[in-house]
Amino acid sequence: MRGPLGAVLERYPLSDGTTEDGGIIRHNRKCRDVAFLVIFIAFWVAMIVNSSFGFNQGNPLRLTYGLDYKGNVCGDKHAHPGLHQLELKYWLNPNQVYQSGVKDSQFKLSNARSICLLDCPTPLEDSLSWVCDYPEGDIHLSMDDWIDRNYDYYEILTLGMKNASLQLQGPCYPVIFPSVNVYWSCQYIARASNASLRHWKQMGGVDIKEDIVVDKSIHSFINSRSSVLKRYMADIGKAWPVLIVCGGLLPLFLSVVWLLMIRYFVAAMPWITVAFFNILIITVTVFYYLKAGWIGNDAISPIIGDHDPYMHVFGRELNHLRAAAILMTFVMVLSILTSIAIVRRILMGTSVLKVAAKVIGEVQALIIFPVIPYSILAIFYMVWISAALHLFSSGQVVQNNCNTNCCAYDLLSEKVNCDHCCGYSIRYTPHIAVAIFFHLFGCYWATKFFIACSSTVIAGSVASYYWTRGETSSEVPVLPVFDSMKRLIRYSLGSVALGSLIVSFVESIRFILESFRRKLKVTETTPDSWFGKMVYHTSQGCLSCVEWTIKSVNRNAYIMIAITGKSFCRSSAIATELIMNNILRLVRVNVIGDVILFLGKLFVSLSSAVFGFLVLDTHKYSSGHNKLSSPLLPVLVCWTLGYVVATLFFAVVEMSIDTLILSFCQDSEEHEGTAQFAPLLLMETLNEQNDMQRLTQ
């Protein structure tokens, strides 16, 4: 049996030798779980090394722009030749594009001759236009002159070069098909220009394949899974100002306003939170329907710049938005029904929030304290996102090994070259995938760690308020927070690192198992027997229950770490015993308060998502260089960042309630059922007889 918490309190000696009536959480503690603090520090060193690899090897331009036949990234001003502002990838040889799309063909589109242009070429109505290779060798033109001539220097070619061009071997190639800028690649439209074809045949050019395969080949390349994933990551880089404002500053403002309103308008805040939550989740769902094209005419388009309004090109991103819209519909309906179900219980939640509001009023530094972990996390996220973009683009640019006909005229050697004419691709080695997973896990662990540190500091401050009957806070309102921070940094960082590691590890395992489950579902290898199906489906529910239980135990363990200074495992055992001994009291009072706080977090994060949608729908992010492939991922990141910020600030109320309740339970056990240190308002709220009367009414 554990000892009473009264043993962890000590008195302030005064100058006359007497003892002050109040007390604080004792300071003569020991460092706990030091090994896990060492592991956490070593993990951060590994994160720095891992990020350095990304910064050294990666190039975020690769996420947006393609490679030319020399392995240069389009738009790279440091390439040779310089490709500044030449950002569009264009495939020169239409027959190679056709060949890459033929079923069972060994020729890949990545081996087709491609260069970088300023805009996508279109056929002329009265003559044949050409797009020629980069000027070099005997073609004495600068890159600027080449661009001014619309990439056409066919008229200055030698006879041999012209004959090679008529064989579709370069250096100049005819513009037969119109093309449109689709995600910075010129996609052919399988609608050949009759005038251009007539001129081509009159000049004695080889037969050019006219088939829908020309269109589908490039379309399939642009909409491959790897290309879509790269564009999503590039969207994060383009939308970084939106992430800072809507994912960082806006939730900071809303969270502080919510805390202040809890302090002064506690009776109305649960109703306001529920009402605004429902309005916002409906708004987010409507935005998804708008961008998916199911409402109005504002669906996302993969085409960049001006184009024929009758030309329609669809990307995989549109399907993802429609799937998100369907998912949000179910979430919206479930959320509204849940809100209706808890309306009758809101009064009980209000009584608990009143206690937290009183604590916030007494320990006023609690409202400002979350700014400290918020600032640390903000700096961490900015560096982490930059490193993530570099890691995702850190593959090696290597020349393909192809055994197909890719012959093209080489201006430097002045002959048709059939050796080393294969295209270039970005090759990702397995260790890059490991580095990316390590980077993602590090972000999650760091986030959980800083949230846990914040929660522990808040718990220590509120515990000081409770066990000293509020006397310390009434004299020096700032001291409990700084004393709690000092105890955390000096004694308990290892325990917090262990708790956050357990949650991160369990959720990572759950994510991996969920990925395997989806792969099994896609490959139709779901168990056929009823027992196999039962195990298959119940395993997910069990993992979810384990995850929820660990999160709940961790939160209460942090409270006991702040109060007792014990190790994480010992604090978890103390908290679990207290909870089990007072389970009915905790369930009746605390559940509805937790639901309201959860809705409050969603209110802040949904506000971030709504404003993110509004900003990303402006001209800046819907056209030109900053055009996003889809607002889906930036909005989800804004939503997630908003939820993290709300969690930091709402922990002031959440941890205040939990700390007061656990302290009250321990206080009652130590004094034969009658708490001696509890404030009057808390006594009225948690007293079983008064609570039962309120439920009956």
XYZ file of C-alpha atoms in Angstrom:
697
model
C 0.000 0.000 0.000
C 1.346 3.366 -0.961
C 1.969 6.056 1.635
C -0.220 9.148 1.958
C 0.443 12.152 -0.218
C 0.673 14.221 2.914
C 4.164 12.817 3.212
C 5.212 14.612 0.074
C 4.286 17.995 1.484
C 6.601 20.096 3.580
C 6.351 23.466 5.277
C 8.077 26.789 4.617
C 10.173 27.694 7.715
C 9.776 31.339 8.708
C 12.409 33.604 10.236
C 11.057 33.156 13.779
C 11.396 29.381 13.607
C 7.703 28.675 13.155
C 6.224 26.978 10.103
C 4.012 28.628 7.524
C 0.495 27.218 7.366
C 0.729 26.455 3.662
C 3.057 24.048 1.911
C 4.273 22.999 -1.509
C 5.133 19.797 -3.329
C 8.425 18.673 -1.829
C 11.713 19.355 -3.594
C 13.966 16.603 -2.201
C 13.427 14.299 -5.189
C 15.646 12.046 -7.253
C 16.168 11.873 -11.003
C 13.928 9.169 -12.438
C 14.117 7.067 -15.628
C 17.481 8.591 -16.573
C 18.166 5.816 -19.114
C 15.196 6.887 -21.220
C 16.310 10.501 -21.117
C 19.667 9.346 -22.515
C 17.804 7.394 -25.222
C 15.749 10.481 -26.058
C 18.879 12.650 -26.358
C 20.564 10.005 -28.548
C 17.421 9.920 -30.690
C 17.618 13.682 -31.211
C 21.263 13.368 -32.265
C 20.205 10.701 -34.762
C 17.406 13.009 -35.980
C 19.969 15.761 -36.631
C 22.209 13.361 -38.560
C 19.217 12.036 -40.518
C 18.063 15.556 -41.403
C 21.595 16.524 -42.420
C 21.569 13.665 -44.917
C 18.334 15.037 -46.380
C 19.636 18.597 -46.616
C 22.809 17.323 -48.280
C 21.242 14.940 -50.812
C 17.760 16.327 -51.426
C 16.427 18.884 -53.880
C 12.774 19.888 -53.339
C 12.551 21.032 -56.985
C 12.405 17.339 -57.919
C 9.034 17.057 -56.167
C 7.450 19.510 -58.614
C 9.419 19.463 -61.856
C 10.558 16.620 -64.098
C 13.952 15.623 -65.493
C 15.176 16.271 -69.041
C 17.141 13.770 -71.117
C 20.392 14.977 -69.533
C 19.211 14.334 -65.970
C 18.722 18.032 -65.147
C 15.766 19.164 -63.046
C 13.587 21.559 -65.005
C 13.773 25.068 -63.572
C 17.218 24.510 -62.029
C 19.317 27.587 -62.743
C 22.485 25.693 -61.771
C 21.964 23.024 -64.445
C 23.958 22.836 -67.683
C 22.590 24.444 -69.714
C 20.909 26.872 -67.322
C 17.196 26.094 -67.054
C 16.043 29.082 -65.041
C 12.288 29.562 -65.669
C 12.284 26.597 -68.078
C 10.038 24.522 -65.822
C 7.846 22.492 -68.194
C 8.885 19.010 -69.268
C 8.155 18.339 -72.943
C 8.560 15.052 -74.797
C 10.028 15.766 -78.246
C 9.368 12.538 -80.126
C 5.632 11.667 -80.443
C 6.409 8.171 -81.734
C 8.437 7.397 -78.608
C 5.506 8.592 -76.487
C 3.201 6.327 -78.490
C 5.555 3.374 -78.168
C 5.743 3.783 -74.395
C 1.963 3.480 -74.149
C 1.566 0.352 -76.269
C 0.620 -2.703 -74.245
C 3.538 -5.081 -73.492
C 6.029 -2.564 -74.905
C 9.501 -2.598 -73.349
C 9.988 1.108 -74.012
C 9.362 3.362 -71.014
C 8.297 6.991 -71.161
C 11.219 7.907 -68.900
C 13.544 6.972 -71.807
C 11.767 9.187 -74.341
C 13.657 12.337 -75.402
C 12.509 15.240 -73.210
C 13.636 18.828 -72.642
C 12.536 21.747 -70.473
C 10.545 24.629 -71.964
C 8.981 27.890 -70.883
C 5.529 26.972 -72.197
C 3.866 24.096 -73.997
C 4.095 24.315 -77.811
C 1.013 24.252 -80.034
C 0.813 23.486 -83.792
C 0.507 26.364 -86.277
C -2.478 26.660 -88.600
C -0.628 27.514 -91.811
C 2.806 25.929 -91.457
C 4.849 23.379 -89.534
C 6.478 24.495 -86.291
C 9.462 22.794 -84.690
C 10.887 22.332 -81.217
C 14.633 21.830 -81.324
C 17.096 20.495 -78.785
C 19.153 22.746 -76.515
C 21.547 24.785 -78.718
C 25.145 23.531 -78.490
C 27.963 22.433 -80.758
C 27.685 24.082 -84.179
C 24.370 25.727 -83.247
C 25.718 29.072 -82.116
C 22.703 30.363 -80.229
C 22.355 31.365 -76.636
C 19.570 29.931 -74.505
C 17.802 33.308 -74.583
C 17.972 33.407 -78.385
C 16.661 29.835 -78.503
C 13.689 30.829 -76.341
C 13.047 33.972 -78.429
C 12.894 31.814 -81.567
C 10.226 29.605 -79.885
C 12.821 26.797 -79.646
C 12.993 26.584 -83.474
C 16.289 26.712 -85.406
C 15.392 24.150 -88.096
C 16.139 26.604 -90.873
C 19.836 26.866 -89.910
C 20.429 23.110 -89.729
C 22.752 21.338 -92.143
C 21.288 18.925 -94.671
C 22.304 15.930 -92.580
C 20.656 17.377 -89.497
C 17.460 18.066 -91.437
C 17.352 14.504 -92.741
C 17.810 13.182 -89.181
C 15.013 15.483 -88.008
C 12.673 14.071 -90.686
C 13.430 10.613 -89.257
C 12.359 11.858 -85.772
C 15.939 11.596 -84.530
C 16.511 15.298 -83.947
C 17.907 17.731 -83.252
C 14.547 19.280 -84.274
C 11.139 17.642 -83.887
C 7.791 18.630 -85.425
C 4.922 19.945 -83.332
C 2.039 17.759 -84.499
C -0.082 17.438 -81.355
C -1.311 20.296 -79.175
C -0.186 20.038 -75.560
C -1.315 21.526 -72.285
C 0.515 22.206 -69.023
C -0.579 19.489 -66.590
C 1.376 19.685 -63.342
C 4.443 21.130 -65.097
C 4.498 18.497 -67.844
C 3.235 19.068 -71.371
C 0.548 16.459 -71.917
C -0.241 15.648 -75.536
C -3.839 15.979 -76.673
C -4.555 13.167 -79.141
C -5.975 15.551 -81.699
C -3.297 15.983 -84.359
C -3.190 19.159 -86.444
C -4.184 18.302 -90.019
C -2.231 21.254 -91.448
C 0.947 20.274 -89.565
C 0.592 16.635 -90.621
C 0.137 17.662 -94.275
C 3.287 19.799 -94.206
C 5.189 17.009 -92.441
C 4.266 14.444 -95.092
C 5.079 16.875 -97.912
C 8.586 17.246 -96.441
C 9.033 13.461 -96.481
C 8.805 12.864 -92.734
C 8.320 9.359 -91.324
C 4.861 8.160 -90.342
C 3.626 9.579 -87.020
C 1.224 7.489 -84.956
C -2.118 9.177 -84.315
C -3.785 7.374 -81.463
C -5.325 8.018 -78.049
C -2.358 6.059 -76.655
C -0.260 9.227 -77.089
C -2.546 10.991 -74.609
C -2.931 8.099 -72.175
C 0.793 7.369 -71.913
C 1.684 10.799 -70.534
C -1.514 10.919 -68.469
C -0.618 7.611 -66.777
C 2.902 8.859 -66.084
C 1.660 12.096 -64.521
C -0.927 10.277 -62.379
C 1.295 7.482 -61.115
C 1.293 7.014 -57.335
C 4.858 8.216 -56.940
C 4.146 11.379 -58.967
C 1.022 12.148 -56.917
C 2.912 11.642 -53.637
C 5.666 14.006 -54.819
C 3.092 16.660 -55.739
C 1.428 16.361 -52.345
C 4.774 16.924 -50.644
C 5.506 19.843 -52.968
C 2.136 21.362 -51.978
C 3.368 21.549 -48.376
C 6.423 23.514 -49.494
C 4.363 25.907 -51.611
C 1.751 26.504 -48.902
C 4.181 27.224 -46.044
C 2.815 30.771 -45.421
C -0.668 29.260 -45.041
C 0.665 26.669 -42.605
C 2.263 29.371 -40.471
C -0.835 31.594 -40.379
C -3.674 29.059 -40.380
C -1.833 26.205 -38.677
C 0.159 28.220 -36.158
C -0.964 31.784 -35.442
C -4.730 31.375 -35.857
C -5.081 28.411 -33.432
C -2.822 30.260 -30.982
C -5.203 33.221 -31.016
C -8.349 31.086 -30.828
C -6.972 28.925 -28.003
C -6.067 31.936 -25.857
C -9.492 33.484 -26.525
C -11.172 30.199 -25.574
C -9.227 30.025 -22.288
C -10.113 33.628 -21.457
C -13.777 32.963 -22.189
C -13.662 29.859 -19.987
C -12.300 32.115 -17.266
C -15.046 34.738 -17.525
C -17.995 33.070 -19.343
C -17.702 29.469 -18.216
C -21.450 28.799 -18.141
C -21.925 29.720 -21.800
C -18.735 28.210 -23.245
C -19.897 24.569 -23.533
C -22.941 25.667 -25.552
C -20.857 28.018 -27.707
C -18.265 25.291 -28.310
C -20.826 22.679 -29.373
C -22.657 25.143 -31.652
C -19.528 26.417 -33.406
C -18.143 22.898 -33.723
C -21.205 21.757 -35.665
C -21.158 24.859 -37.878
C -17.476 24.405 -38.687
C -17.640 20.693 -39.464
C -20.534 21.356 -41.857
C -18.495 24.160 -43.461
C -15.422 21.944 -43.946
C -17.587 19.222 -45.501
C -19.143 21.735 -47.911
C -15.665 22.944 -48.924
C -14.671 19.377 -49.759
C -17.790 19.014 -51.909
C -16.971 22.291 -53.683
C -13.391 21.323 -54.517
C -14.506 17.814 -55.518
C -16.857 19.348 -58.085
C -20.075 17.982 -56.600
C -21.314 21.468 -55.714
C -20.822 24.377 -58.127
C -18.086 24.616 -60.761
C -15.027 25.142 -58.574
C -13.474 21.665 -58.793
C -9.687 21.455 -58.782
C -8.051 21.212 -62.199
C -4.633 19.726 -62.994
C -4.172 22.187 -65.871
C -1.917 25.155 -65.107
C -2.385 28.448 -66.934
C -4.778 29.426 -69.720
C -6.287 26.633 -71.775
C -9.257 25.703 -73.932
C -12.322 25.700 -71.632
C -13.635 22.622 -73.454
C -10.458 20.702 -72.626
C -10.867 18.502 -69.539
C -8.053 16.584 -67.835
C -8.656 14.676 -64.628
C -6.068 13.804 -62.009
C -5.918 11.285 -59.202
C -6.103 14.173 -56.706
C -9.752 14.776 -57.623
C -10.622 11.201 -56.635
C -8.837 11.679 -53.318
C -10.871 14.821 -52.627
C -14.096 12.985 -53.399
C -13.132 10.187 -51.041
C -12.373 12.797 -48.364
C -15.760 14.435 -48.995
C -17.550 11.110 -48.451
C -15.553 10.453 -45.276
C -16.296 13.944 -43.958
C -19.995 13.357 -44.595
C -20.012 10.351 -42.257
C -17.922 12.244 -39.673
C -20.295 15.228 -39.883
C -23.398 13.105 -39.340
C -21.782 11.226 -36.442
C -20.589 14.472 -34.845
C -23.991 16.122 -35.042
C -25.707 13.079 -33.529
C -23.101 12.979 -30.739
C -23.649 16.680 -30.036
C -27.379 16.117 -29.744
C -26.799 13.174 -27.404
C -24.688 15.161 -24.929
C -26.873 18.268 -24.785
C -28.634 17.060 -21.643
C -25.277 16.371 -19.976
C -23.684 19.726 -20.690
C -24.768 21.168 -17.333
C -22.694 18.525 -15.547
C -19.684 19.383 -17.701
C -20.182 23.061 -16.928
C -19.867 22.417 -13.187
C -16.483 20.765 -13.729
C -15.285 23.579 -15.997
C -16.177 26.111 -13.291
C -13.592 24.526 -11.007
C -10.938 24.737 -13.710
C -11.915 28.356 -14.376
C -11.352 29.181 -10.712
C -7.880 27.597 -10.829
C -7.010 29.574 -13.967
C -8.127 32.731 -12.224
C -5.951 31.979 -9.207
C -2.854 30.729 -11.057
C -2.965 33.270 -13.883
C 0.369 32.250 -15.424
C -1.286 29.023 -16.606
C -2.898 30.900 -19.516
C 0.454 32.206 -20.733
C 2.613 29.156 -19.965
C 1.634 27.076 -23.076
C 3.287 29.774 -25.218
C 6.657 28.294 -24.168
C 6.103 24.744 -25.523
C 4.202 26.301 -28.453
C 7.280 28.336 -29.441
C 9.566 25.307 -29.134
C 7.249 23.157 -31.247
C 6.848 25.936 -33.843
C 10.621 26.117 -34.395
C 10.849 22.326 -34.426
C 8.056 21.952 -37.019
C 9.584 24.513 -39.378
C 12.944 22.716 -39.369
C 11.261 19.299 -39.487
C 9.061 20.110 -42.507
C 12.036 21.540 -44.408
C 14.057 18.405 -43.644
C 11.107 16.207 -44.668
C 10.887 17.897 -48.071
C 14.599 17.310 -48.627
C 14.379 13.677 -47.471
C 11.479 12.936 -49.816
C 13.542 14.313 -52.704
C 16.889 12.785 -51.730
C 17.021 9.973 -54.294
C 19.911 9.683 -56.756
C 19.499 10.821 -60.361
C 20.771 7.886 -62.436
C 20.609 6.991 -66.117
C 18.260 4.165 -67.008
C 19.386 0.871 -68.509
C 17.297 0.415 -71.635
C 17.659 -1.983 -74.558
C 15.277 -0.159 -76.863
C 15.759 2.220 -79.766
C 16.301 5.713 -78.348
C 18.618 7.048 -81.062
C 18.922 10.823 -81.253
C 21.201 13.332 -82.952
C 24.052 14.526 -80.733
C 25.009 18.105 -81.567
C 28.406 17.773 -79.888
C 29.511 14.659 -81.755
C 27.598 15.719 -84.888
C 26.058 12.307 -85.493
C 23.113 10.150 -84.471
C 23.960 8.489 -81.180
C 22.318 5.211 -80.169
C 24.570 4.568 -77.146
C 23.885 6.044 -73.726
C 20.710 7.674 -75.006
C 18.427 6.361 -72.253
C 16.645 8.807 -70.026
C 17.198 9.555 -66.344
C 15.162 8.663 -63.270
C 15.344 9.315 -59.550
C 16.264 6.099 -57.762
C 15.261 5.694 -54.131
C 17.277 3.191 -52.117
C 15.740 1.271 -49.164
C 17.707 3.285 -46.614
C 15.858 6.434 -47.759
C 12.533 4.810 -46.867
C 13.961 3.927 -43.438
C 15.201 7.512 -43.016
C 11.737 8.890 -43.884
C 10.004 6.538 -41.433
C 12.553 7.449 -38.744
C 11.888 11.138 -39.446
C 8.116 10.674 -39.132
C 8.453 8.710 -35.897
C 10.800 11.361 -34.508
C 8.235 14.076 -35.198
C 5.513 12.129 -33.430
C 7.683 11.317 -30.412
C 8.900 14.910 -30.105
C 5.320 16.214 -30.305
C 4.137 13.801 -27.614
C 7.164 14.649 -25.477
C 6.595 18.415 -25.490
C 2.854 17.994 -24.906
C 3.667 15.676 -21.979
C 6.142 18.196 -20.545
C 3.513 20.922 -20.772
C 0.901 18.700 -19.128
C 3.281 17.764 -16.297
C 4.104 21.413 -15.573
C 0.406 22.302 -15.499
C -0.336 19.330 -13.230
C 2.425 20.363 -10.832
C 1.122 23.938 -10.701
C -2.466 22.864 -10.031
C -1.331 20.312 -7.441
C 0.545 23.062 -5.616
C -2.647 25.133 -5.688
C -4.727 22.244 -4.310
C -2.437 20.970 -1.550
C -1.701 24.474 -0.227
C -5.380 25.501 -0.307
C -4.484 28.151 -2.887
C -2.385 30.198 -0.460
C 0.803 30.130 -2.512
C -0.954 31.246 -5.687
C -2.804 34.082 -3.978
C 0.476 35.617 -2.836
C 2.686 34.983 -5.845
C 0.567 33.916 -8.865
C 3.561 33.009 -11.039
C 5.581 30.858 -8.629
C 3.700 27.530 -8.924
C 4.293 27.387 -12.680
C 8.011 28.154 -12.466
C 8.488 25.787 -9.530
C 6.771 23.030 -11.498
C 8.955 23.727 -14.563
C 12.077 23.545 -12.403
C 11.046 20.203 -10.883
C 10.271 18.767 -14.316
C 13.573 19.795 -15.891
C 15.644 18.700 -12.921
C 14.009 15.382 -12.014
C 11.329 14.062 -14.368
C 12.357 14.532 -18.018
C 13.277 10.836 -18.256
C 9.842 9.780 -16.997
C 8.126 12.050 -19.523
C 10.367 10.687 -22.300
C 9.356 7.127 -21.358
C 5.636 7.930 -21.326
C 5.723 9.699 -24.673
C 7.832 6.875 -26.170
C 5.269 4.244 -25.124
C 2.400 6.126 -26.793
C 4.439 6.797 -29.946
C 5.557 3.179 -30.190
C 2.066 1.728 -29.737
C 0.538 4.090 -32.292
C 3.349 3.351 -34.772
C 2.706 -0.394 -34.417
C -0.998 0.236 -34.938
C -0.257 2.280 -38.064
C 1.993 -0.464 -39.496
C -0.588 -3.177 -38.801
C -3.293 -1.012 -40.373
C -1.115 -0.621 -43.487
C -0.678 -4.390 -43.721
C -4.415 -4.863 -43.227
C -5.174 -2.528 -46.127
C -2.664 -4.295 -48.359
C -4.300 -7.613 -47.525
C -7.682 -6.096 -48.332
C -6.417 -4.774 -51.678
C -4.889 -8.131 -52.621
C -8.066 -9.933 -51.494
C -6.265 -12.147 -49.006
C -8.711 -11.615 -46.166
C -9.142 -14.837 -44.125
C -12.076 -16.941 -45.318
C -12.905 -18.795 -42.104
C -15.201 -17.177 -39.558
C -12.502 -17.482 -36.913
C -9.940 -15.807 -39.152
C -12.341 -12.966 -39.947
C -13.123 -12.521 -36.260
C -9.439 -12.262 -35.355
C -8.811 -10.054 -38.396
C -11.443 -7.465 -37.453
C -11.275 -7.584 -33.641
C -7.510 -7.033 -33.656
C -8.088 -3.484 -34.852
C -10.570 -2.806 -32.074
C -8.206 -4.247 -29.479
C -5.345 -2.081 -30.704
C -7.580 0.998 -30.544
C -8.606 0.139 -26.977
C -4.983 -0.426 -25.947
C -4.004 2.905 -27.515
C -6.800 4.774 -25.711
C -5.985 3.075 -22.388
C -2.285 3.924 -22.641
C -3.084 7.554 -23.446
C -5.412 7.783 -20.451
C -2.946 6.090 -18.089
C -0.125 8.323 -19.361
C -2.084 11.497 -18.691
C -2.799 10.486 -15.115
C 0.744 9.200 -14.689
C 2.074 12.650 -15.577
C -0.091 14.074 -12.804
C 1.353 11.682 -10.229
C 4.883 12.359 -11.543
C 4.292 16.077 -10.914
C 2.931 15.430 -7.420
C 5.093 12.590 -6.100
C 8.229 12.738 -8.233
C 8.103 8.942 -8.672
C 9.193 7.080 -11.793
C 6.796 6.678 -14.691
C 5.858 3.076 -13.910
C 5.341 3.768 -10.193
C 3.288 6.881 -10.947
C 1.161 4.916 -13.406
C 0.456 2.306 -10.723
C -0.542 4.980 -8.181
C -2.792 6.743 -10.694
C -4.425 3.474 -11.798
C -5.179 2.485 -8.195
C -6.741 5.875 -7.495
C -8.854 5.674 -10.632
C -10.082 2.142 -9.901
C -11.008 3.066 -6.327
C -13.042 6.078 -7.515
C -14.187 4.922 -10.944
C -17.872 5.837 -10.513
C -17.108 9.326 -9.295
C -14.674 9.951 -12.139
C -16.984 8.603 -14.847
C -19.972 10.655 -13.717
C -18.129 13.922 -13.540
C -15.124 13.823 -15.862
C -16.368 12.158 -19.041
C -18.653 14.968 -20.182
C -15.959 17.546 -19.391
C -13.505 15.597 -21.559
C -16.036 15.461 -24.407
C -16.561 19.226 -24.283
C -12.811 19.835 -24.254
C -12.385 17.466 -27.202
C -15.054 19.382 -29.118
C -13.224 22.587 -28.201
C -9.999 21.243 -29.714
C -11.895 20.278 -32.848
C -13.450 23.749 -32.931
C -9.995 25.358 -33.012
C -8.541 22.863 -35.509
C -11.604 23.038 -37.782
C -11.292 26.829 -37.778
C -7.709 26.362 -39.013
C -8.971 24.034 -41.748
C -11.712 26.444 -42.862
C -9.367 29.427 -43.079
C -6.820 27.204 -44.823
C -9.423 26.356 -47.462
C -10.291 30.027 -47.917
C -6.677 31.149 -48.345
C -5.730 28.265 -50.643
C -8.720 29.060 -52.855
C -7.275 32.471 -53.766
C -5.617 33.246 -57.104
C -2.118 32.922 -55.660
C -2.526 29.191 -54.960
C -4.823 28.283 -57.849
C -2.630 29.454 -60.752
C 0.970 30.166 -61.682
C 4.049 28.871 -59.910
C 2.321 28.426 -56.548
C -0.601 26.427 -57.924
C -1.305 23.448 -55.696
C -2.188 20.053 -57.075
C -4.831 19.788 -54.342
C -5.694 21.635 -51.121
C -6.191 18.266 -49.401
C -2.824 17.770 -47.687
C -2.144 21.450 -46.724
C -5.627 21.644 -45.173
C -5.050 18.387 -43.275
C -1.698 19.718 -42.035
C -3.395 22.960 -40.911
C -6.025 20.851 -39.176
C -3.376 18.722 -37.438
C -1.235 21.686 -36.391
C -4.331 23.458 -35.099
C -5.210 20.403 -33.033
C -1.678 20.203 -31.582
C -1.769 23.897 -30.616
C -5.242 23.494 -29.117
C -4.026 20.452 -27.157
C -1.209 22.526 -25.636
C -3.540 25.284 -24.474
C -6.586 23.182 -23.611
C -4.327 21.040 -21.416
C -4.559 23.947 -18.962
C -8.218 23.106 -18.388
C -7.928 19.373 -19.007
C -4.998 18.776 -16.668
C -6.455 21.158 -14.091
C -9.633 19.076 -13.904
C -7.804 15.735 -13.795
C -5.258 16.935 -11.244
C -7.914 18.356 -8.970
C -9.995 15.173 -9.186
C -7.050 12.851 -8.473
C -5.883 15.097 -5.645
C -9.419 15.144 -4.256
C -9.637 11.336 -4.400
C -6.309 10.958 -2.622
C -7.268 13.626 -0.109
C -10.511 11.790 0.638
C -8.724 8.463 1.103
C -6.199 9.954 3.506
C -8.869 11.650 5.644
C -11.472 8.875 5.846
C -13.703 10.097 3.034
C -13.619 13.821 3.819
C -11.215 15.932 1.781
C -9.358 18.480 3.885
C -7.577 20.528 1.223
C -10.246 20.788 -1.500
C -11.712 24.225 -2.387
C -15.400 24.685 -1.626
C -16.461 24.739 -5.275
C -14.655 21.464 -5.904
C -16.303 19.916 -2.843
C -19.715 20.858 -4.174
C -18.933 19.479 -7.620
C -17.409 16.150 -6.603
C -19.457 15.355 -3.517
C -21.320 12.189 -4.323
C -24.571 13.157 -2.661
C -24.801 16.552 -4.398
C -23.806 14.964 -7.686
C -26.556 12.351 -7.424
C -29.113 15.046 -6.640
C -28.027 17.032 -9.691
C -28.296 13.936 -11.914
C -31.767 13.192 -10.544
C -32.938 16.726 -11.255
